[in-house]
GROMACS .gro file of C-alpha atoms in nm:
model
  163
    1MET     CA    1  11.076   8.525 -18.152
    2LEU     CA    2  11.411   8.696 -18.100
    3ALA     CA    3  11.269   8.896 -17.810
    4LYS     CA    4  11.141   8.576 -17.645
    5ARG     CA    5  11.484   8.418 -17.672
    6ARG     CA    6  11.651   8.724 -17.522
    7ILE     CA    7  11.404   8.731 -17.235
    8ALA     CA    8  11.457   8.358 -17.173
    9ARG     CA    9  11.836   8.413 -17.172
   10LEU     CA   10  11.801   8.705 -16.934
   11ILE     CA   11  11.586   8.497 -16.698
   12ARG     CA   12  11.843   8.213 -16.706
   13LEU     CA   13  12.119   8.464 -16.630
   14VAL     CA   14  11.925   8.611 -16.336
   15ASN     CA   15  11.856   8.258 -16.207
   16ARG     CA   16  12.226   8.169 -16.227
   17ILE     CA   17  12.324   8.489 -16.047
   18GLU     CA   18  12.071   8.413 -15.771
   19ASP     CA   19  12.206   8.059 -15.739
   20TRP     CA   20  12.566   8.180 -15.713
   21ILE     CA   21  12.481   8.449 -15.458
   22LEU     CA   22  12.316   8.183 -15.243
   23ILE     CA   23  12.610   7.944 -15.284
   24ILE     CA   24  12.860   8.216 -15.190
   25MET     CA   25  12.660   8.324 -14.884
   26LEU     CA   26  12.629   7.963 -14.768
   27ALA     CA   27  13.003   7.903 -14.818
   28VAL     CA   28  13.087   8.222 -14.626
   29MET     CA   29  12.855   8.108 -14.346
   30VAL     CA   30  13.027   7.771 -14.318
   31LEU     CA   31  13.377   7.922 -14.331
   32LEU     CA   32  13.295   8.186 -14.070
   33ALA     CA   33  13.137   7.928 -13.838
   34VAL     CA   34  13.440   7.700 -13.867
   35ALA     CA   35  13.675   7.997 -13.811
   36GLN     CA   36  13.477   8.107 -13.505
   37ILE     CA   37  13.491   7.756 -13.356
   38ALA     CA   38  13.866   7.738 -13.424
   39TYR     CA   39  13.924   8.080 -13.265
   40ARG     CA   40  13.727   7.981 -12.958
   41ASN     CA   41  13.916   7.653 -12.916
   42ILE     CA   42  14.262   7.790 -12.991
   43ALA     CA   43  14.252   8.142 -12.849
   44GLY     CA   44  13.983   8.096 -12.588
   45GLY     CA   45  13.754   8.354 -12.747
   46GLY     CA   46  13.612   8.433 -13.086
   47VAL     CA   47  13.574   8.738 -13.305
   48ILE     CA   48  13.290   8.941 -13.157
   49TRP     CA   49  13.117   9.033 -13.484
   50ILE     CA   50  13.109   8.683 -13.640
   51ASP     CA   51  12.806   8.557 -13.444
   52PRO     CA   52  12.576   8.848 -13.538
   53LEU     CA   53  12.703   8.826 -13.897
   54LEU     CA   54  12.619   8.454 -13.903
   55ARG     CA   55  12.267   8.528 -13.775
   56THR     CA   56  12.229   8.789 -14.048
   57LEU     CA   57  12.356   8.546 -14.311
   58VAL     CA   58  12.103   8.285 -14.193
   59LEU     CA   59  11.826   8.538 -14.265
   60TRP     CA   60  11.973   8.624 -14.604
   61VAL     CA   61  12.026   8.258 -14.702
   62ALA     CA   62  11.675   8.161 -14.591
   63LEU     CA   63  11.504   8.441 -14.781
   64SER     CA   64  11.726   8.396 -15.087
   65GLY     CA   65  11.637   8.028 -15.085
   66ALA     CA   66  11.269   8.119 -15.063
   67VAL     CA   67  11.306   8.346 -15.367
   68ILE     CA   68  11.477   8.066 -15.559
   69ALA     CA   69  11.208   7.818 -15.455
   70SER     CA   70  10.938   8.054 -15.580
   71ARG     CA   71  11.092   8.046 -15.929
   72ASN     CA   72  10.904   7.735 -16.031
   73ASP     CA   73  10.658   7.708 -15.744
   74ASN     CA   74  10.880   7.469 -15.546
   75HIS     CA   75  10.796   7.593 -15.199
   76ILE     CA   76  10.717   7.346 -14.925
   77ARG     CA   77  10.343   7.291 -14.925
   78ILE     CA   78  10.074   7.075 -14.779
   79ASP     CA   79   9.932   6.930 -15.098
   80PHE     CA   80   9.600   6.804 -14.970
   81PHE     CA   81   9.420   6.914 -15.286
   82ALA     CA   82   9.659   6.739 -15.527
   83LYS     CA   83   9.551   6.405 -15.390
   84TYR     CA   84   9.175   6.455 -15.378
   85VAL     CA   85   9.084   6.714 -15.642
   86SER     CA   86   9.066   6.652 -16.016
   87GLY     CA   87   9.291   6.835 -16.262
   88LYS     CA   88   9.048   7.105 -16.373
   89TYR     CA   89   8.959   7.208 -16.018
   90TYR     CA   90   9.317   7.169 -15.899
   91ILE     CA   91   9.433   7.427 -16.153
   92HIS     CA   92   9.181   7.681 -16.021
   93ILE     CA   93   9.280   7.611 -15.661
   94LYS     CA   94   9.646   7.649 -15.755
   95ARG     CA   95   9.576   7.984 -15.922
   96LEU     CA   96   9.391   8.096 -15.610
   97VAL     CA   97   9.688   7.992 -15.395
   98HIS     CA   98   9.927   8.184 -15.624
   99PHE     CA   99   9.707   8.493 -15.597
  100TYR     CA  100   9.698   8.458 -15.220
  101CYS     CA  101  10.079   8.428 -15.216
  102VAL     CA  102  10.100   8.748 -15.423
  103LEU     CA  103   9.884   8.929 -15.167
  104VAL     CA  104  10.073   8.801 -14.863
  105CYS     CA  105  10.418   8.865 -15.012
  106THR     CA  106  10.314   9.214 -15.125
  107VAL     CA  107  10.185   9.304 -14.779
  108ILE     CA  108  10.502   9.174 -14.611
  109ALA     CA  109  10.722   9.358 -14.864
  110TRP     CA  110  10.526   9.681 -14.814
  111TYR     CA  111  10.544   9.679 -14.435
  112SER     CA  112  10.905   9.564 -14.428
  113VAL     CA  113  11.001   9.869 -14.635
  114GLY     CA  114  10.864  10.080 -14.349
  115PHE     CA  115  11.058   9.869 -14.099
  116VAL     CA  116  11.384   9.913 -14.292
  117ARG     CA  117  11.317  10.285 -14.338
  118MET     CA  118  11.261  10.326 -13.965
  119ASP     CA  119  11.595  10.164 -13.882
  120TYR     CA  120  11.759  10.381 -14.147
  121GLU     CA  121  11.614  10.699 -13.995
  122TYR     CA  122  11.706  10.605 -13.638
  123GLY     CA  123  12.055  10.494 -13.737
  124THR     CA  124  12.027  10.161 -13.557
  125GLU     CA  125  12.349   9.958 -13.561
  126ALA     CA  126  12.338   9.582 -13.619
  127PHE     CA  127  12.699   9.493 -13.534
  128ALA     CA  128  13.054   9.620 -13.587
  129GLY     CA  129  12.933   9.956 -13.720
  130VAL     CA  130  12.710   9.795 -13.985
  131PRO     CA  131  12.374   9.974 -14.002
  132ALA     CA  132  12.077   9.750 -13.919
  133TRP     CA  133  11.886   9.860 -14.227
  134ILE     CA  134  12.150   9.698 -14.452
  135THR     CA  135  12.110   9.364 -14.276
  136GLU     CA  136  11.729   9.392 -14.304
  137LEU     CA  137  11.724   9.497 -14.669
  138ILE     CA  138  11.675   9.137 -14.783
  139ILE     CA  139  11.325   9.127 -14.632
  140PRO     CA  140  11.148   9.371 -14.868
  141ILE     CA  141  11.364   9.263 -15.163
  142ALA     CA  142  11.293   8.891 -15.117
  143PHE     CA  143  10.922   8.929 -15.053
  144GLY     CA  144  10.892   9.175 -15.342
  145LEU     CA  145  11.062   8.927 -15.576
  146MET     CA  146  10.843   8.643 -15.449
  147ALA     CA  147  10.532   8.857 -15.508
  148VAL     CA  148  10.644   8.920 -15.867
  149ARG     CA  149  10.722   8.552 -15.924
  150TYR     CA  150  10.391   8.435 -15.782
  151PHE     CA  151  10.211   8.696 -15.993
  152LEU     CA  152  10.384   8.552 -16.301
  153LEU     CA  153  10.284   8.200 -16.190
  154PHE     CA  154   9.927   8.326 -16.142
  155LEU     CA  155   9.926   8.460 -16.500
  156SER     CA  156  10.111   8.166 -16.658
  157PRO     CA  157   9.932   7.889 -16.847
  158PRO     CA  158   9.784   7.632 -16.611
  159ARG     CA  159   9.982   7.319 -16.530
  160THR     CA  160   9.861   7.002 -16.371
  161HIS     CA  161  10.001   6.841 -16.056
  162ASN     CA  162  10.365   6.903 -15.953
  163ARG     CA  163  10.443   6.544 -15.857
   0.00000   0.00000   0.00000
């Protein structure tokens, strides 16, 4: 019982850390975008590295949000089956979907590791001296975490509709 409580506390802590990382990245994005607009209007030109950094942050925010959404199976979905399939069959379909998500996320994580490794080996630069592999690191991490989360959802006790 004590171990379960510690695990639950650890999961809540990890969830809070994920939430705060996402909030901070989003706030930095907004502040940088506003600063870039101000620089362009006041000085007639912006800081050259802000635009590529903003594009990188969009990728990081999107994939971090996807990881957070996968926590409790809150991804956007076309829920055709929820409307027309009874509870018992719906649970099996949902498990099948979770398993499929595990497979897809695992494949993407696997191949993105190769992609990041390739940019690391070639020394590709993203912007302002920042190596491209650092900006791409979120891809295998996010899809790996989503694969783990969907695997846990696949193994978890069945739930009925998410309405």
